[in-house]
Coordinates of C-alpha atoms in Angstrom, one line a residue:
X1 CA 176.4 201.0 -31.1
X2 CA 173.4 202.8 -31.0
X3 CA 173.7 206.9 -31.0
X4 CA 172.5 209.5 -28.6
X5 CA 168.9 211.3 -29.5
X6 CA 170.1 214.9 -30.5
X7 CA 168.8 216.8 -33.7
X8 CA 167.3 215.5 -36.7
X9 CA 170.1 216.8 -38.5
X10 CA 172.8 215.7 -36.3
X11 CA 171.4 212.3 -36.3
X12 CA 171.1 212.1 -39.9
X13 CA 175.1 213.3 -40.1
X14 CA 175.8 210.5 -37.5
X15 CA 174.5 207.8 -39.5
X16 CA 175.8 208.8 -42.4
X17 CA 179.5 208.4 -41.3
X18 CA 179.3 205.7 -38.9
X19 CA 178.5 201.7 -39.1
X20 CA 175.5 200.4 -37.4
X21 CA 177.3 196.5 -36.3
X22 CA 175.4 196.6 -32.8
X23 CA 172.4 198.1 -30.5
X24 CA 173.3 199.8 -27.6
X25 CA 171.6 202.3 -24.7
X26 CA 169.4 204.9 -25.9
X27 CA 170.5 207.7 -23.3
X28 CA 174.5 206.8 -21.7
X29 CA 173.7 209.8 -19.7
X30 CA 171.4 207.5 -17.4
X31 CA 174.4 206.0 -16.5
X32 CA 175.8 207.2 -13.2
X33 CA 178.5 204.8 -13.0
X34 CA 179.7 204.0 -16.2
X35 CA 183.7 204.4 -16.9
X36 CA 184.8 204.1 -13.5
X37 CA 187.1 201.1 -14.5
X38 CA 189.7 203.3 -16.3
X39 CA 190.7 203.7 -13.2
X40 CA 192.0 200.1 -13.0
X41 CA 193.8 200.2 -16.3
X42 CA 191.5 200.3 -19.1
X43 CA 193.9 202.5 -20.9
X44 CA 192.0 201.3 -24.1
X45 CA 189.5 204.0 -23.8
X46 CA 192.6 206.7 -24.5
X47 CA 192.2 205.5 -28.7
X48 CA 188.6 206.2 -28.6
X49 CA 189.6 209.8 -29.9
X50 CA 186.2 212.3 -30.2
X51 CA 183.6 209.8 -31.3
X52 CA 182.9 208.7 -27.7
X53 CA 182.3 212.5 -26.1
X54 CA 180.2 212.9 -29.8
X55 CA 177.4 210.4 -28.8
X56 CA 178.5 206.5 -29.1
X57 CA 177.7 204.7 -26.4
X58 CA 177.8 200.7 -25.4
X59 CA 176.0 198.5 -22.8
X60 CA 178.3 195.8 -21.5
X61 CA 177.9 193.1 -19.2
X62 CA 179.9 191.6 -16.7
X63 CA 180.0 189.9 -13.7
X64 CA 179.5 192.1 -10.2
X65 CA 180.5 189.6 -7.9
X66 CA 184.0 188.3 -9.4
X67 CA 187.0 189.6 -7.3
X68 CA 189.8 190.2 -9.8
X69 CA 187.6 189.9 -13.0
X70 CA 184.4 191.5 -12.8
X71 CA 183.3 193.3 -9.4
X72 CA 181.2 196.4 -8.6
X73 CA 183.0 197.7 -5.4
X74 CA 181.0 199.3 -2.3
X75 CA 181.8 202.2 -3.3
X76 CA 180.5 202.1 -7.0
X77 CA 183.0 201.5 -9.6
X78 CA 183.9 198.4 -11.8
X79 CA 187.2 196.8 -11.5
X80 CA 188.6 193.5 -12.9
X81 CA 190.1 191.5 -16.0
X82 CA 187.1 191.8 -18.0
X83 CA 186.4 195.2 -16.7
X84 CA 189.8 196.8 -18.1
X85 CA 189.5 194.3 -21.8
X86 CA 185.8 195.4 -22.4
X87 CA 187.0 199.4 -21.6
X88 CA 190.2 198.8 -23.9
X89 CA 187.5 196.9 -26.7
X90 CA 185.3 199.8 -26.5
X91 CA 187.6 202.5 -26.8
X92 CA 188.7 200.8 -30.0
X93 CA 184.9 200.8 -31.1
X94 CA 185.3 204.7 -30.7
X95 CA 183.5 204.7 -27.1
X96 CA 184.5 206.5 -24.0
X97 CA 184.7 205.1 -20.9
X98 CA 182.3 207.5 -19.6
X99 CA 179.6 206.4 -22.1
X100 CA 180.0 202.6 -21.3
X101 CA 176.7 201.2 -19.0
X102 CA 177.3 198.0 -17.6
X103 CA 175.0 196.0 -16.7
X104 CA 175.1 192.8 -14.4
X105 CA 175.4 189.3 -16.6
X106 CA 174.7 186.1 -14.5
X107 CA 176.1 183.3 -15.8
X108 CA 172.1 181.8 -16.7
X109 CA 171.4 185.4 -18.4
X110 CA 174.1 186.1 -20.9
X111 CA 172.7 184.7 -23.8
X112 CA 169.4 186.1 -23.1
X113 CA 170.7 189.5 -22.5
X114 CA 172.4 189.7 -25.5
X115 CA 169.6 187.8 -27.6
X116 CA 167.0 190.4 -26.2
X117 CA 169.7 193.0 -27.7
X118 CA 169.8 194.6 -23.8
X119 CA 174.0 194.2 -24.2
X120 CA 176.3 194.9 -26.8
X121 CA 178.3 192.6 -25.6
X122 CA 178.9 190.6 -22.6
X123 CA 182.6 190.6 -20.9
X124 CA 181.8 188.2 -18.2
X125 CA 184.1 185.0 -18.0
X126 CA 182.4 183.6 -20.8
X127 CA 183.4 180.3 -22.1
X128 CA 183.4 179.8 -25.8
X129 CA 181.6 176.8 -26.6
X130 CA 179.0 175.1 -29.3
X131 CA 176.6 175.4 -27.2
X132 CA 176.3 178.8 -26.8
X133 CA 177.3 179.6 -30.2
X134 CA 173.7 178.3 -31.5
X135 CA 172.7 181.4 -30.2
X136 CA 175.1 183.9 -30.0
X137 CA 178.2 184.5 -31.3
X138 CA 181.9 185.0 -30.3
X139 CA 184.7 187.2 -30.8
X140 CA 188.4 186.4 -29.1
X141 CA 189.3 184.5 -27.1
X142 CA 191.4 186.9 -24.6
X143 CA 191.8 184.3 -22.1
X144 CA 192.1 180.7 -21.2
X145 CA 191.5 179.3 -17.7
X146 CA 191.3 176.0 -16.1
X147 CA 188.8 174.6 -14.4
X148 CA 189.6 173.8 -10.9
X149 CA 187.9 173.2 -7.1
X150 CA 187.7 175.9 -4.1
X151 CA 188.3 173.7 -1.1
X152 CA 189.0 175.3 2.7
X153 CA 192.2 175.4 3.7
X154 CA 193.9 172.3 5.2
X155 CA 191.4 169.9 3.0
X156 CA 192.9 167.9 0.0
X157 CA 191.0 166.8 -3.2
X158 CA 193.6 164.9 -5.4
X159 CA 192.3 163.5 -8.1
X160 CA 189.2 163.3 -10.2
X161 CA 187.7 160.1 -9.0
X162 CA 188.2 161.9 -5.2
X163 CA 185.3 164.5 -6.4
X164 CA 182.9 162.2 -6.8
X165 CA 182.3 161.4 -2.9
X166 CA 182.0 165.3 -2.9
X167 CA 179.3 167.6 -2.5
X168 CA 179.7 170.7 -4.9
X169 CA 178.7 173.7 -5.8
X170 CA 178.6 175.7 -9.2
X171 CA 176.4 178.5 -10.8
X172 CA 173.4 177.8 -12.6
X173 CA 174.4 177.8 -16.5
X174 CA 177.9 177.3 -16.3
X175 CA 180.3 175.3 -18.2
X176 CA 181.8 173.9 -15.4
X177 CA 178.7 172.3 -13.8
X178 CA 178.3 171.2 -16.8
X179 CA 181.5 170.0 -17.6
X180 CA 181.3 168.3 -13.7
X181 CA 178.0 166.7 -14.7
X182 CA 179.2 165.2 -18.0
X183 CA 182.4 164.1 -17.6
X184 CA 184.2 164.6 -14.3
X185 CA 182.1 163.6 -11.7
X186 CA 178.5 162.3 -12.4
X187 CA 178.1 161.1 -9.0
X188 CA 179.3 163.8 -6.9
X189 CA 176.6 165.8 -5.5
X190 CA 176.5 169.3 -7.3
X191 CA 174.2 172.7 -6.0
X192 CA 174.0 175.1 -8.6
X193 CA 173.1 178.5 -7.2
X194 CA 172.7 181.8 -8.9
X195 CA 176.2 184.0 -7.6
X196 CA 179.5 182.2 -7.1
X197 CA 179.1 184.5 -3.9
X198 CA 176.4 181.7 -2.3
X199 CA 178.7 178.9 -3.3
X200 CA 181.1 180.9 -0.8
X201 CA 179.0 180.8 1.8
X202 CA 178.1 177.4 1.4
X203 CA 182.1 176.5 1.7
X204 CA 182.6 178.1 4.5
X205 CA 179.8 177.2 6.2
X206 CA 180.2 173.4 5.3
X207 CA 177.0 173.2 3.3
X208 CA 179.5 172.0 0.3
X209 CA 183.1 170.4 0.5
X210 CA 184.0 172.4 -2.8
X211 CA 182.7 175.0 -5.4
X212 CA 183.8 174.5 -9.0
X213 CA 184.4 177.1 -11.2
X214 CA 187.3 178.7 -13.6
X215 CA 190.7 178.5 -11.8
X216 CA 190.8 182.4 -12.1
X217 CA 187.6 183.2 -10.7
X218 CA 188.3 180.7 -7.9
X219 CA 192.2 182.2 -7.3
X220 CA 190.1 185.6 -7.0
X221 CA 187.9 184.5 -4.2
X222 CA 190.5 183.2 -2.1
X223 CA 192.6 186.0 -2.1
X224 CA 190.2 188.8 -0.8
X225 CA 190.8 189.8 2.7
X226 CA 187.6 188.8 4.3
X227 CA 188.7 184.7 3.3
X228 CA 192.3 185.0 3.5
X229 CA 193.5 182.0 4.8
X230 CA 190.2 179.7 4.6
X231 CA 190.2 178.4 1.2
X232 CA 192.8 177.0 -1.2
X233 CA 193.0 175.6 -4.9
X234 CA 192.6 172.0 -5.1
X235 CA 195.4 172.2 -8.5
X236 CA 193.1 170.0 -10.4
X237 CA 193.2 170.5 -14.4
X238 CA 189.6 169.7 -15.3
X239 CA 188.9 171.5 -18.2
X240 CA 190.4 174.8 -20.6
X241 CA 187.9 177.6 -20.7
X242 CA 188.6 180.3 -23.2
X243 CA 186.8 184.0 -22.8
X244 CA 185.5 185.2 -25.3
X245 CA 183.3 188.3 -25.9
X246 CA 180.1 187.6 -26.4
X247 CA 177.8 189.9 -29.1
X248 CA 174.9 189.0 -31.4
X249 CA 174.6 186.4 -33.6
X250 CA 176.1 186.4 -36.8
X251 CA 177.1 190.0 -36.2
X252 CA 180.3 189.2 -38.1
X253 CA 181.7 192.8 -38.7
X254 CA 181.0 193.6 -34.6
X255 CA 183.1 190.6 -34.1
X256 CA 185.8 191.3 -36.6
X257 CA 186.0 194.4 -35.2
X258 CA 186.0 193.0 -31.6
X259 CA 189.0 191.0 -32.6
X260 CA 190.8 193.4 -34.1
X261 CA 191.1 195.6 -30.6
X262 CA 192.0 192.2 -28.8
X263 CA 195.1 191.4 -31.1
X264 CA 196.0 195.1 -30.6
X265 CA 195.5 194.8 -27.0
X266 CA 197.8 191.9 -26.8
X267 CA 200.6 193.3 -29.2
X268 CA 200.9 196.7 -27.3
X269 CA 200.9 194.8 -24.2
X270 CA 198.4 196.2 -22.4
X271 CA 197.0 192.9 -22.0
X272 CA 199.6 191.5 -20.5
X273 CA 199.7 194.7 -17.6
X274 CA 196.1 194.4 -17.4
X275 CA 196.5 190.4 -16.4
X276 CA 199.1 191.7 -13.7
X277 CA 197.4 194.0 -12.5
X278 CA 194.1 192.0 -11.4
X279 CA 195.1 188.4 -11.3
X280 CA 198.9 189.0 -10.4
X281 CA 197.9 190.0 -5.9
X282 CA 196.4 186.5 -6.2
X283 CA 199.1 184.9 -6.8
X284 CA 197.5 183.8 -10.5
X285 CA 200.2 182.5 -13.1
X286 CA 198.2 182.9 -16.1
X287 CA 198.7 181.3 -19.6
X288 CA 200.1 183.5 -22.4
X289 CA 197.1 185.0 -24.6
X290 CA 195.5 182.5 -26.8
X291 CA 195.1 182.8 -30.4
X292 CA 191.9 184.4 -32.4
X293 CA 189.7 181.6 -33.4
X294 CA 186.2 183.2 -34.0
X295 CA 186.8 184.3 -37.6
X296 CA 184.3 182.5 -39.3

């Protein structure tokens, strides 16, 4: 967390008393939209006592396009899953709501913008896997989903060999294309697109019989008003994703810190009304919180 230009003096006081574990925005006051989620539940940011309004501030990113998880609305504020864990995180970190920026993270683009140090951390769906970790580390997990297919309503997918006739779409850097490509279904045709929100469009305009993706991200999409009644989960178990929050490599006291505020989250069950809250109007029957494995 990286504090707000003020004095000399000030600044020197500031760093005396407080741990530099990550880089954040120069100026939070830039932000115009910042802390808007609290109003979906991220009662996290209540703990945060004075060291928020004193200066601290954190860049997080998440998805914008992720109904139930990660969205920026019309009207300007952030709502979601990841939206109300990352506001709860950060108010354990000391930060305000008000003095969180988000910024968009595309699936292709989180480890860059946290490698490039242009997130604290990233709270966007984000799979924990070897992979990733050469470059980045992990605190959590907070979540586990399953992999699944979007198909329109009326269609039926049924098993795994099934998908292979298919043509599907996923985003571009995705553990699920991936996953698809590897194991699933290495013969089904597969368009990997930047947004989960082209996928959509592809669906319903028949370009694709199915988009692949994280059962709750998919449960999400289906539910909003604009597609209620076109598409449906297929049911299909393809793979376990676990969330995690992404932050810099080997920043080990960030992510013990990180963890810390999950297990508190879960154990004053906040996590649980926060699931409820966004994936419950979807009709999403979500696992019980996984354990912390990112320790070491």
């Amino acid at each position: 967390m990286r504090i707000r230009k003020a004095t000399a003096l000030a600044a020197t006081v500031l760093a005396l008393s407080l741990t530099a574990t990550a880089c954040g925005s120069e100026d939070s006051d830039t932000n115009d939209n910042g802390g808007s989620a609290s109003d979906n539940g991220g009662s996290g940011s209540d703990d945060g006592g004075d060291a928020g309004s004193g200066g601290e501030s954190l860049t997080i990113g998440i998805k914008f396009d992720q109904p139930g998880l990660g969205l920026l609305t019309p009207d300007g504020e952030y709502k979601g899953l990841d939206v109300d864990v990352a506001t709860y995180i950060a108010g354990e970190l000391g930060v305000d709501a008000a003095d969180i920026e988000w910024l968009e993270a595309p699936s292709a683009e989180r480890e860059n913008l946290i490698s490039r140090g242009d997130v604290d951390l990233v709270v966007a769906t984000y799979s924990i896997t070897d992979a990733r970790k050469e470059s980045v580390s992990f605190a959590g997990p907070y979540f586990v989903a399953k992999q699944d297919l979007l198909i329109r309503a009326g269609e039926e997918v049924n098993s795994e060999e099934e998908i292979n006739d298919l043509t599907l779409c996923s985003v571009a850097g995705s553990t699920s294309a991936q996953n698809l490509r590897d194991n699933v279904a290495p013969e089904a045709g597969l368009h990997e697109f930047g947004t989960y929100s082209e996928c959509l469009a592809g669906l319903e305009n028949g370009t694709v019989d199915a988009i692949t993706t994280d059962d709750a991200i998919l449960a999400g999409y289906a539910a909003q008003p604009e597609h209620e009644g076109k598409f449906e989960l297929a049911g299909l178990n393809l793979n376990d994703e676990y969330y995690g929050v992404g932050l810099a490599k080997d920043d080990t006291e960030l992510r013990d810190q990180v963890n810390a505020a999950i297990e508190k989250m879960i154990e004053d069950g906040s996590w649980a009304e926060f699931v409820e809250a966004n994936l419950g109007p979807a009709g999403y029957e979500a696992e019980a919180a996984p354990e912390i494995t990112e320790t070491d």
